[in-house]
PDB file of C-alpha atoms in Angstrom:
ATOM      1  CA  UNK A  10     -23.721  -0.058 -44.384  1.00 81.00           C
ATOM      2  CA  UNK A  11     -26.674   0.085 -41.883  1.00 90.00           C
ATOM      3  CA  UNK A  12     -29.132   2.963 -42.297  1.00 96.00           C
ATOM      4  CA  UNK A  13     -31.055   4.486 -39.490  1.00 97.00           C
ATOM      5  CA  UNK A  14     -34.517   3.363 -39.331  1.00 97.00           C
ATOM      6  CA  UNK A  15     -37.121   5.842 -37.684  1.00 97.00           C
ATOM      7  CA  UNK A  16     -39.898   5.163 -35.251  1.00 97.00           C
ATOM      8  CA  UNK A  17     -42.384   6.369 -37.437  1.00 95.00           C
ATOM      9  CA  UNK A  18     -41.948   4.213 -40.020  1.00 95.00           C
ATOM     10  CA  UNK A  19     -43.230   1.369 -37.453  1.00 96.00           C
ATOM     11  CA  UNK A  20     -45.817   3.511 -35.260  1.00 95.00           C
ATOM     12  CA  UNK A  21     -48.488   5.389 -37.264  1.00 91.00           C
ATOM     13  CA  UNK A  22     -50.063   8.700 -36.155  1.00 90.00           C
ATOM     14  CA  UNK A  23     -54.053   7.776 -34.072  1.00 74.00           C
TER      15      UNK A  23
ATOM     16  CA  UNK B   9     -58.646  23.354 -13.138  1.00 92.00           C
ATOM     17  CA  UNK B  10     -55.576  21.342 -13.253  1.00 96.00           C
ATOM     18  CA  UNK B  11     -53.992  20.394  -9.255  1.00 98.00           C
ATOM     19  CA  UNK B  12     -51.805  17.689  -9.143  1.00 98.00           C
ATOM     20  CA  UNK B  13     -49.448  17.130  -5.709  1.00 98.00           C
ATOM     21  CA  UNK B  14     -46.502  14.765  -5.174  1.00 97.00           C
ATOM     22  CA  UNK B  15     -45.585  14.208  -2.269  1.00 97.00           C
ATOM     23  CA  UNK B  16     -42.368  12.827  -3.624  1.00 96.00           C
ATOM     24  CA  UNK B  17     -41.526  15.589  -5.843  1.00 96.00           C
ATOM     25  CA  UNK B  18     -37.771  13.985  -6.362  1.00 97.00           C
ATOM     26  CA  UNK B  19     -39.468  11.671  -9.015  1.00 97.00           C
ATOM     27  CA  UNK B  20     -40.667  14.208 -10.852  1.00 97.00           C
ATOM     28  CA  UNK B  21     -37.201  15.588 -11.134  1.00 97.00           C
ATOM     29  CA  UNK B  22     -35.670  12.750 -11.855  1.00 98.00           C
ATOM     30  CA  UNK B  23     -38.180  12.114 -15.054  1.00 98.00           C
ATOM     31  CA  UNK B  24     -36.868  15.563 -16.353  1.00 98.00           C
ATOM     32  CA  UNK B  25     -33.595  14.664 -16.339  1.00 97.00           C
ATOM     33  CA  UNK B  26     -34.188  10.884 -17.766  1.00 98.00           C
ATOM     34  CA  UNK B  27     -35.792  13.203 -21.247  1.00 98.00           C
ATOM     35  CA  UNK B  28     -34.631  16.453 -21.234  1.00 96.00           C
ATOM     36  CA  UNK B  29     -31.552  15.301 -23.409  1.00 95.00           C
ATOM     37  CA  UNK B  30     -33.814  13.512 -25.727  1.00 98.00           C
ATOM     38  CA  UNK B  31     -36.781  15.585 -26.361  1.00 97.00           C
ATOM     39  CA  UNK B  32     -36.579  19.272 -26.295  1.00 96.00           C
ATOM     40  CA  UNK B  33     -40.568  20.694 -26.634  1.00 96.00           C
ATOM     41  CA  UNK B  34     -43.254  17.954 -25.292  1.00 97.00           C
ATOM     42  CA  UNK B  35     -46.626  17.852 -24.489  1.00 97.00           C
ATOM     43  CA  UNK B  36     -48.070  16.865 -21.064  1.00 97.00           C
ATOM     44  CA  UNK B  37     -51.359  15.532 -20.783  1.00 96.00           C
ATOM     45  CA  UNK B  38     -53.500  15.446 -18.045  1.00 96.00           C
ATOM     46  CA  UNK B  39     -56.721  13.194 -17.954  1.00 97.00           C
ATOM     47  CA  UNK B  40     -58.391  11.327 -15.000  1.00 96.00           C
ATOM     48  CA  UNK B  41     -56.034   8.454 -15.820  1.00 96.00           C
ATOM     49  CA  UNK B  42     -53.178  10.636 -15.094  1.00 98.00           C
ATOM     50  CA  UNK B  43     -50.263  13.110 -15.795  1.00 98.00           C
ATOM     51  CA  UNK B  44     -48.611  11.356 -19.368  1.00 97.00           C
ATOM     52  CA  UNK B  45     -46.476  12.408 -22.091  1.00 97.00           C
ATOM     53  CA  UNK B  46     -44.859  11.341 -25.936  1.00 97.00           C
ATOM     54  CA  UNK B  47     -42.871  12.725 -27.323  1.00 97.00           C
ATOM     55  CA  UNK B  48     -40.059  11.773 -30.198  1.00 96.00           C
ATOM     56  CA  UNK B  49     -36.293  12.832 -30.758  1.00 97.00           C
ATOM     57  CA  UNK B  50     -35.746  15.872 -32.948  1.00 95.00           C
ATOM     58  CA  UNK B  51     -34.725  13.000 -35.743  1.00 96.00           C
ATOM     59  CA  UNK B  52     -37.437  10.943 -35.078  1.00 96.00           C
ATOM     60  CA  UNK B  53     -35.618   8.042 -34.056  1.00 98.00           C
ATOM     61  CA  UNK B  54     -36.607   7.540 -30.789  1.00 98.00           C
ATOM     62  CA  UNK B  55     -39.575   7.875 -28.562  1.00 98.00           C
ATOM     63  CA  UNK B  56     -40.137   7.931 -24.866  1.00 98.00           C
ATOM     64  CA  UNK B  57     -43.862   7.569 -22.946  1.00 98.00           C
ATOM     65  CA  UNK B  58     -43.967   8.074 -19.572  1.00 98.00           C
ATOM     66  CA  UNK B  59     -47.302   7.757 -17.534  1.00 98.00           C
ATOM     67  CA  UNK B  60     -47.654   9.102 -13.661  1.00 98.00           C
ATOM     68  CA  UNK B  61     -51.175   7.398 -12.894  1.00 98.00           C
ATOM     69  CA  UNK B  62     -53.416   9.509 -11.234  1.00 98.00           C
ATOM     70  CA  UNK B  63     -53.232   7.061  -7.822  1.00 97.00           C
ATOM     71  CA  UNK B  64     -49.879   8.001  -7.049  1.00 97.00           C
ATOM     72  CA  UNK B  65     -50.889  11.542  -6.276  1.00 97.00           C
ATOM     73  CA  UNK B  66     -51.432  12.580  -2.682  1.00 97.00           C
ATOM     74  CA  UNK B  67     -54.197  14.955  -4.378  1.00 97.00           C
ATOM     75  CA  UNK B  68     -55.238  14.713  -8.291  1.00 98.00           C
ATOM     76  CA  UNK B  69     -57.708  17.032  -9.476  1.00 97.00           C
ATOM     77  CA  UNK B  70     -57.942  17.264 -13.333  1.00 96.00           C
ATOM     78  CA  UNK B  71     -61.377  18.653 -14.019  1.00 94.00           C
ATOM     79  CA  UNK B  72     -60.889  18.381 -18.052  1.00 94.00           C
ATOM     80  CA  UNK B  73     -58.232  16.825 -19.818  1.00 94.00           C
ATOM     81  CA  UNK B  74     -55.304  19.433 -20.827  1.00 94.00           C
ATOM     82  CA  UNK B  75     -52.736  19.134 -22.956  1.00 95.00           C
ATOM     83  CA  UNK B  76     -49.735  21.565 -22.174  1.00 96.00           C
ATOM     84  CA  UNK B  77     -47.014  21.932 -23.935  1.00 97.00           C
ATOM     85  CA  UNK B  78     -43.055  22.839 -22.674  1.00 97.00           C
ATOM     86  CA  UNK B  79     -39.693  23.070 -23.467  1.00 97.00           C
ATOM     87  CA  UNK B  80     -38.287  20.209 -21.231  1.00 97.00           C
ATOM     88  CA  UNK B  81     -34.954  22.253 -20.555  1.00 97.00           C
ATOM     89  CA  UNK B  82     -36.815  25.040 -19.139  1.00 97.00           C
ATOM     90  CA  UNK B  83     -38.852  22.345 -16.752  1.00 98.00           C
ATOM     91  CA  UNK B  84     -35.537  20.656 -15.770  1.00 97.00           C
ATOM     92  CA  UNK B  85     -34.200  24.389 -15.030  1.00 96.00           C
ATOM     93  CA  UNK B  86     -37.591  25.235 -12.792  1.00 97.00           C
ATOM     94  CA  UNK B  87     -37.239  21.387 -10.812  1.00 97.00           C
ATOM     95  CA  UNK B  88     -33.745  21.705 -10.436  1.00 96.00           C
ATOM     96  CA  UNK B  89     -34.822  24.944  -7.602  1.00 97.00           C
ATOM     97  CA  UNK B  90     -37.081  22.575  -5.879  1.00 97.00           C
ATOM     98  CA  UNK B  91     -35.154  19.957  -2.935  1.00 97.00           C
ATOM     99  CA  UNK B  92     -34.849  16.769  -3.008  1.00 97.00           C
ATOM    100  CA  UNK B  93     -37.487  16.220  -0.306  1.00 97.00           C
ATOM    101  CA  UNK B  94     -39.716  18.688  -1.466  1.00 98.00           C
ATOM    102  CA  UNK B  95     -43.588  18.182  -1.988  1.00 98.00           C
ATOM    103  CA  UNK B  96     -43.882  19.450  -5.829  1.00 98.00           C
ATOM    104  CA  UNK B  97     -47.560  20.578  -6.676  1.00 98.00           C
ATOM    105  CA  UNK B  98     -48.872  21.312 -10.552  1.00 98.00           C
ATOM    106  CA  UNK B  99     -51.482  24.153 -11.190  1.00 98.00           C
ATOM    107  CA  UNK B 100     -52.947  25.085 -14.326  1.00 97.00           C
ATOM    108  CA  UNK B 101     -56.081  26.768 -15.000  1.00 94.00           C
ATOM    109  CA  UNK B 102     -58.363  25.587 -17.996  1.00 89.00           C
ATOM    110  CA  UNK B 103     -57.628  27.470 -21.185  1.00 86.00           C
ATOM    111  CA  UNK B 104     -55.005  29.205 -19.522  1.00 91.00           C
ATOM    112  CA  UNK B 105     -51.479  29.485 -21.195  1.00 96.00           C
ATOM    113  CA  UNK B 106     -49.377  29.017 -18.017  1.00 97.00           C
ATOM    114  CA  UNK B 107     -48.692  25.985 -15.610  1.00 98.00           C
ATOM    115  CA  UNK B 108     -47.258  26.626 -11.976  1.00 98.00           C
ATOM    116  CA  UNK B 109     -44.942  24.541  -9.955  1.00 98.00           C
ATOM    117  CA  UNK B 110     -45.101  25.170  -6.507  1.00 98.00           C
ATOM    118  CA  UNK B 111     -42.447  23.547  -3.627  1.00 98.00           C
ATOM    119  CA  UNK B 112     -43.099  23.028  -0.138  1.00 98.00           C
ATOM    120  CA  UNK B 113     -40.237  22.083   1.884  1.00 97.00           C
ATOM    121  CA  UNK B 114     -40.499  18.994   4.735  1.00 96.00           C
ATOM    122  CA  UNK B 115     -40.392  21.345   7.116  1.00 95.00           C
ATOM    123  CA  UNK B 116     -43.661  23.474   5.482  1.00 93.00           C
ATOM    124  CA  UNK B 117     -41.635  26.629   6.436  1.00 96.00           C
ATOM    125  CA  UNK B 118     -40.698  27.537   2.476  1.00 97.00           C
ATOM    126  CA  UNK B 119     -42.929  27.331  -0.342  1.00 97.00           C
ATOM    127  CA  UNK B 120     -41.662  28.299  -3.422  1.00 97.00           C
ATOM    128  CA  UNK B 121     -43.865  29.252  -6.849  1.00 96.00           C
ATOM    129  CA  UNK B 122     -42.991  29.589 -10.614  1.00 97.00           C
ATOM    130  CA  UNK B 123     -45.239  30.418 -13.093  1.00 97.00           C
ATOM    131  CA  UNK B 124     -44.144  29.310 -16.248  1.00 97.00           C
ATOM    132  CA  UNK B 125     -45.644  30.107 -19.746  1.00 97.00           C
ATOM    133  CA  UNK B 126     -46.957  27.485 -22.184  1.00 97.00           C
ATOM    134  CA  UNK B 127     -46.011  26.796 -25.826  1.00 97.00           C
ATOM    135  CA  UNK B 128     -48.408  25.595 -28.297  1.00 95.00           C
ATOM    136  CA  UNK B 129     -47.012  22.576 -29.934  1.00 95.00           C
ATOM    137  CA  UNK B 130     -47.873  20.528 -33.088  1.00 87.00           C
ATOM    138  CA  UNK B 131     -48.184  16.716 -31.513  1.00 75.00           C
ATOM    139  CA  UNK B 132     -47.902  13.886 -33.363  1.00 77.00           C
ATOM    140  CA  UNK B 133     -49.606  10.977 -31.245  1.00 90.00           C
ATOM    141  CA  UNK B 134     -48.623   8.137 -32.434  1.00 95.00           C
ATOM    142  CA  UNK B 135     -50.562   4.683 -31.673  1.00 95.00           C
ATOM    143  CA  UNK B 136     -48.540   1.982 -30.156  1.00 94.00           C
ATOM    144  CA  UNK B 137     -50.094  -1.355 -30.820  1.00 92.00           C
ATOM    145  CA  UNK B 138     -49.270  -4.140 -28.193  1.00 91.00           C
ATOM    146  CA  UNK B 139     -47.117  -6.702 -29.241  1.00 91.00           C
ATOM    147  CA  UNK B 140     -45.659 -10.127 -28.565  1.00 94.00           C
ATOM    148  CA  UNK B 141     -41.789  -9.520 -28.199  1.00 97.00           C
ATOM    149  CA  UNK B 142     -39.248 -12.351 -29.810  1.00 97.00           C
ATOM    150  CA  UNK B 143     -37.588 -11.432 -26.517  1.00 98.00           C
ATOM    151  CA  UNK B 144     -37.822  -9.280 -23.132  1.00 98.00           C
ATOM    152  CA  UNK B 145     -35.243  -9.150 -20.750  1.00 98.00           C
ATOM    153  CA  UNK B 146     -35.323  -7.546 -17.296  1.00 98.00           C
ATOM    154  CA  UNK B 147     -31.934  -6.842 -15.392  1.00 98.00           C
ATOM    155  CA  UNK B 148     -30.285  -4.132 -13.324  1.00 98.00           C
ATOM    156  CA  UNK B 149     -30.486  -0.807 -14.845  1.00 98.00           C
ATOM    157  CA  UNK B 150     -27.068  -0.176 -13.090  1.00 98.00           C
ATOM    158  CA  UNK B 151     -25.926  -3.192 -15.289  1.00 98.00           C
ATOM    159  CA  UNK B 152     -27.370  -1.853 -18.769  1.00 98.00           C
ATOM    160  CA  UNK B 153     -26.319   1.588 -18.375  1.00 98.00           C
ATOM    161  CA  UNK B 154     -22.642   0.238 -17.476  1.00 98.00           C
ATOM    162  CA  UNK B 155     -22.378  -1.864 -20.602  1.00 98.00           C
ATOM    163  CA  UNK B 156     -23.759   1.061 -23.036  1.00 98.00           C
ATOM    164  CA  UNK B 157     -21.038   3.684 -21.176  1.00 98.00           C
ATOM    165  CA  UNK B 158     -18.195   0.690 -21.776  1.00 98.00           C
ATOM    166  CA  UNK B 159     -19.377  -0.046 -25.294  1.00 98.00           C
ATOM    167  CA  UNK B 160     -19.615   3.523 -26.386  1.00 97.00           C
ATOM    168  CA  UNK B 161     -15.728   4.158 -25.729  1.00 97.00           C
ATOM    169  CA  UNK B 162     -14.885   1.373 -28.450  1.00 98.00           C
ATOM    170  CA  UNK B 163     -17.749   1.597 -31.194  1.00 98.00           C
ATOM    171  CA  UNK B 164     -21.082   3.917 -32.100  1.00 97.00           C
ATOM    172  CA  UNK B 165     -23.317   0.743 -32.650  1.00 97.00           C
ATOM    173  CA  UNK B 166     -24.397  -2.110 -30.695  1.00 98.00           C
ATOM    174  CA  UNK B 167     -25.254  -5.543 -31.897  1.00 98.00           C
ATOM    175  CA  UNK B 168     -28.330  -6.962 -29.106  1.00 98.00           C
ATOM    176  CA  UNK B 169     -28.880 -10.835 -29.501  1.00 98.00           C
ATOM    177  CA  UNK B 170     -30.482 -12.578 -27.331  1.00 98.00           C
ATOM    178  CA  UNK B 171     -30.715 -16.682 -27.317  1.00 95.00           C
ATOM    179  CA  UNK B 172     -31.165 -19.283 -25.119  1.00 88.00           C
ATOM    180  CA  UNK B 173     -27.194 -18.567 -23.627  1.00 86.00           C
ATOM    181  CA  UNK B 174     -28.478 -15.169 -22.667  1.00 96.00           C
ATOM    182  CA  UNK B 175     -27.803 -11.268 -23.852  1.00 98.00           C
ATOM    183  CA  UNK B 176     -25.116 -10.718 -26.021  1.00 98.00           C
ATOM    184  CA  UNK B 177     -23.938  -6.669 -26.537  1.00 98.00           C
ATOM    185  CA  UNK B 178     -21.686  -6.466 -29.187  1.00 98.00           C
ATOM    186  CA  UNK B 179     -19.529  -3.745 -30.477  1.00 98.00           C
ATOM    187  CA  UNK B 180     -16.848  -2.824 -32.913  1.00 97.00           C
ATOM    188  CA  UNK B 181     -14.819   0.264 -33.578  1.00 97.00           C
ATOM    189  CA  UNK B 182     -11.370   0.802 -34.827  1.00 97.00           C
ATOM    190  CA  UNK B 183      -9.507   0.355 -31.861  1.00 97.00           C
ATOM    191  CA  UNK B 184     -11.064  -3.693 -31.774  1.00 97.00           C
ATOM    192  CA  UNK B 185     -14.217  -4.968 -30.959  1.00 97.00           C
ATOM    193  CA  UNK B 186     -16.076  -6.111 -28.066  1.00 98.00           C
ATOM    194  CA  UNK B 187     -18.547  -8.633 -26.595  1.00 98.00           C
ATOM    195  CA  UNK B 188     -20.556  -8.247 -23.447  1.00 98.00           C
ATOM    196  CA  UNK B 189     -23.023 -11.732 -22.755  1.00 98.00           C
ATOM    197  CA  UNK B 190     -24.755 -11.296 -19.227  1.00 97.00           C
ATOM    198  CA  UNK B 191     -26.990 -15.136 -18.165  1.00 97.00           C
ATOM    199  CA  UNK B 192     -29.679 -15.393 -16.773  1.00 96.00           C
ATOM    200  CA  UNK B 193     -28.844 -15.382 -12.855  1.00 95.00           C
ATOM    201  CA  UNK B 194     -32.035 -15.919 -10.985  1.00 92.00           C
ATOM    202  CA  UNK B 195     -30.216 -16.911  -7.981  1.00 92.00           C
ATOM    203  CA  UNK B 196     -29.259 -13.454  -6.307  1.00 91.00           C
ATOM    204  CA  UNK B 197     -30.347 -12.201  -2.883  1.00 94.00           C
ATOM    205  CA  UNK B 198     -32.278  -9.598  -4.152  1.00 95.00           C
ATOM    206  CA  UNK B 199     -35.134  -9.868  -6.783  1.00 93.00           C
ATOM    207  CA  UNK B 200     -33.985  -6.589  -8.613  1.00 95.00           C
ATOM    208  CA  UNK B 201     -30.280  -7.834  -9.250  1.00 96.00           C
ATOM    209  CA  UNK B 202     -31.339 -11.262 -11.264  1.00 97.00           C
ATOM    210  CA  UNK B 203     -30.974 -10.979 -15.165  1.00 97.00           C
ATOM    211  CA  UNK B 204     -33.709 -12.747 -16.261  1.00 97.00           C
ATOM    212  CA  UNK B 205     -34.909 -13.705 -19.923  1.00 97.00           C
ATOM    213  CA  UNK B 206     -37.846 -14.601 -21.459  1.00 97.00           C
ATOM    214  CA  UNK B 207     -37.092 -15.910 -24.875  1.00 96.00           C
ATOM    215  CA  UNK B 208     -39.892 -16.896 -27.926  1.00 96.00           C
ATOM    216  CA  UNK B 209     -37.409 -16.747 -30.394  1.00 97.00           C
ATOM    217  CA  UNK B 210     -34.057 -15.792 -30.736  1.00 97.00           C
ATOM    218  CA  UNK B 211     -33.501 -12.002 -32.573  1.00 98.00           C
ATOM    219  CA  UNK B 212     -30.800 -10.116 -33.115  1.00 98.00           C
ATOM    220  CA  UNK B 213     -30.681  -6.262 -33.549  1.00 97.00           C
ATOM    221  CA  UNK B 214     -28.274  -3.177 -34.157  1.00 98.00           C
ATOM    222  CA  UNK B 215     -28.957   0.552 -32.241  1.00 98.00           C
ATOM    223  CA  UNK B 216     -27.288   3.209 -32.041  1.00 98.00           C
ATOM    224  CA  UNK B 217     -25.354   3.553 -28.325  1.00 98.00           C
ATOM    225  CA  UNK B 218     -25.779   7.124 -28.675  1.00 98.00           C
ATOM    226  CA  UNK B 219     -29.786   7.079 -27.865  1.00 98.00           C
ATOM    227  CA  UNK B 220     -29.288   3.956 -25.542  1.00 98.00           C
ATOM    228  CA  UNK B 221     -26.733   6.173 -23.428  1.00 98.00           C
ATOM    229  CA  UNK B 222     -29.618   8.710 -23.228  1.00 98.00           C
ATOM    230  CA  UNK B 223     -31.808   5.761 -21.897  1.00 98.00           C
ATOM    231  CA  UNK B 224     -29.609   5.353 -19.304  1.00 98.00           C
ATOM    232  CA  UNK B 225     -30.390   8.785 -17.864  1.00 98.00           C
ATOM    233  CA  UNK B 226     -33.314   7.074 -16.143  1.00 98.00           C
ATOM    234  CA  UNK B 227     -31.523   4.750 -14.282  1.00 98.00           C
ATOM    235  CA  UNK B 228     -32.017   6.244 -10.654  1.00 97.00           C
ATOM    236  CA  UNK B 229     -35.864   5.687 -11.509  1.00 98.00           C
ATOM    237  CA  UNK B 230     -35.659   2.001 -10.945  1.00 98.00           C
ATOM    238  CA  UNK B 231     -33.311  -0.788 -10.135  1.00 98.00           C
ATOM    239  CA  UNK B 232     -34.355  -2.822 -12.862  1.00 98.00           C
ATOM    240  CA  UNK B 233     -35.201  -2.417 -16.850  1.00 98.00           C
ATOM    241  CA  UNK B 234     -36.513  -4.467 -19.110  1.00 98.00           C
ATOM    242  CA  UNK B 235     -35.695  -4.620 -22.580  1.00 98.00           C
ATOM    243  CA  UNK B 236     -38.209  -5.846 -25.083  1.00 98.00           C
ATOM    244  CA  UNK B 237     -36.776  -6.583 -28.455  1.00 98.00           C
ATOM    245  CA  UNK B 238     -38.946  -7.709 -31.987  1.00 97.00           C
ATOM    246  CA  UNK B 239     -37.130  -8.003 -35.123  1.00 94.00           C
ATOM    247  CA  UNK B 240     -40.022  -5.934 -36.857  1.00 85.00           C
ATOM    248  CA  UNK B 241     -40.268  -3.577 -34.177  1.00 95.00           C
ATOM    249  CA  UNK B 242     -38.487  -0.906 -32.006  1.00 98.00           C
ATOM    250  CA  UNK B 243     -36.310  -1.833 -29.154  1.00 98.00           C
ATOM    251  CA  UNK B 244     -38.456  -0.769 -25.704  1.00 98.00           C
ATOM    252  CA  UNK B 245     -36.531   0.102 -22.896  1.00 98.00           C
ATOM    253  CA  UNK B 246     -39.077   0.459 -19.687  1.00 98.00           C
ATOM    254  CA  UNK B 247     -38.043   1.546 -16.394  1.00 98.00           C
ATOM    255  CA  UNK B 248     -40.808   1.309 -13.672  1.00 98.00           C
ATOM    256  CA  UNK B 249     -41.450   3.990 -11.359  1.00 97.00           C
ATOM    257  CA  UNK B 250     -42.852   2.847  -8.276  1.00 92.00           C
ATOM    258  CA  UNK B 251     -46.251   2.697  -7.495  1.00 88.00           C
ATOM    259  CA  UNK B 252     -46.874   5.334 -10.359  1.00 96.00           C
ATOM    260  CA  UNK B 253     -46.052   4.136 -13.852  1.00 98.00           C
ATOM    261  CA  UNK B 254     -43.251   4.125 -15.916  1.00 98.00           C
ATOM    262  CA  UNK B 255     -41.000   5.637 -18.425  1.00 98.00           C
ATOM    263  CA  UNK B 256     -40.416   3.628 -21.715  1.00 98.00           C
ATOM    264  CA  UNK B 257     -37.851   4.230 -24.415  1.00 98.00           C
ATOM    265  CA  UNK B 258     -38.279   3.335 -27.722  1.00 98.00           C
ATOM    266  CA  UNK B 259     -35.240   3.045 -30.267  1.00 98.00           C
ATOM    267  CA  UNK B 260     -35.824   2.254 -34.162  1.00 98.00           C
ATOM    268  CA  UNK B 261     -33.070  -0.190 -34.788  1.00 98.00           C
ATOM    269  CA  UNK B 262     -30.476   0.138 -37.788  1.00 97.00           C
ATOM    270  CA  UNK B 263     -30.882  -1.950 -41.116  1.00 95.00           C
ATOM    271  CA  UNK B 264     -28.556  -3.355 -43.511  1.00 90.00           C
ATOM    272  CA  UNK B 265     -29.215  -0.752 -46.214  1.00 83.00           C
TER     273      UNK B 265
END
């Protein structure tokens, strides 16, 4: 099972 | 005072529809660099930046930067009344809470204005370091928007690899599965219908067709799109627009759990 990563989790807020 | 004209206001159009299925409230911001936006899917999953630099104007004046935000439906709705061939100018007024789109037709006999109101919206900038990709791949957006409609209609995911054979889509669903491998093919007549790939290291990646599909919603932007793919990073997905910028698509990729 693959799980959905999001883009936040590589791109921080700034 | 915010004035911003574009003289080919079917781009403009066009960049609605390439995001209005992906992102439903953005913010546009408007600095001397030029007319920009980020904005994330409701799930957070994807991303798309687009940048209109201030040169591409036929008249730019942005006397403080300005942030406005709008529901990207109701934008699409407004563009969709101007033609094809109509000049599409931007009007805001500083610390006001509308923005106006007004269209002048070739022939300068029909101008057309609509005031629209602003929202204010919480944005979350995010910073987007530059990176060195494993792999980046330019080829006809015709191409990669025909492989994501043909792999959708057999499975949900696709498997990207690219190596030194070339771009591999992959796909599997219950019906069967299905694999997709376009070269590199430098030798075309045109420049914009090679595939060509620029490989550090091979990689390997899964996404979900469903926000690639939406990608493809660009494609009349450009002819070509390169795809920029980092096992530690999102897929990016840039289509240039000429002479102005670009729009770029990022998609988080799925992880064995």
């Amino acid at each position: 099972v693959r799980k959905q990563c999001q883009i936040t989790s590589f791109f921080s807020p700034g | 005072m915010l004035e911003l004209r574009l003289v080919q206001g079917s781009l403009l159009k066009k960049v609605l529809e390439a995001m209005k299925d992906l992102v439903t409230d953005a913010n546009f911001d408007c600095s001397a660099t030029g007319f920009s936006l980020q904005a994330m899917d409701s799930s957070h999953v994807a991303l798309v930046a687009l940048l209109l630099r201030s040169e591409g104007f036929e008249h730019y004046r942005c006397d403080r930067n300005i942030t406005m935000g709008m529901n990207l439906n109701n934008v699409s709705k407004l563009l969709k009344c101007a033609g094809n061939d109509d000049i599409i100018t931007i009007k805001a007024d500083d610390g006001g809470d509308t923005v106006t789109f007004m269209f002048e037709n070739p022939k300068q006999d029909k101008i057309s204005d609509f005031e629209m109101k602003l929202m204010d919206l919480d944005s979350e900038h995010l910073g987007i370091p530059d990176a060195e990709y494993h792999a980046i791949v330019r080829m006809p957006s015709l191409e990669f928007s025909r492989i994501c409609k043909d792999l959708s209609s057999i499975g949900d995911t696709v498997v990207i690899s690219v190596t030194k054979e070339g771009i591999k889509f992959s796909t599997r669903g219950d019906i069967g599965n299905a694999n997709i491998v376009c070269r590199q093919n430098t030798t075309v007549d045109k420049p914009e219908e090679a595939t060509v790939i620029q490989m550090n290291e091979a990689v390997s990646l899964t996404f979900a067709l469903r926000y690639l599909n939406s990608f493809t919603k660009a494609t009349s932007l450009s002819e070509t799109v390169t795809i920029s793919l980092s096992s530690e990073l999102p897929l990016v997905a840039e289509y240039k627009i000429a002479d102005m910028g670009y729009i770029k698509f990022y998609l988080a990729p799925k992880i064995e759990d």
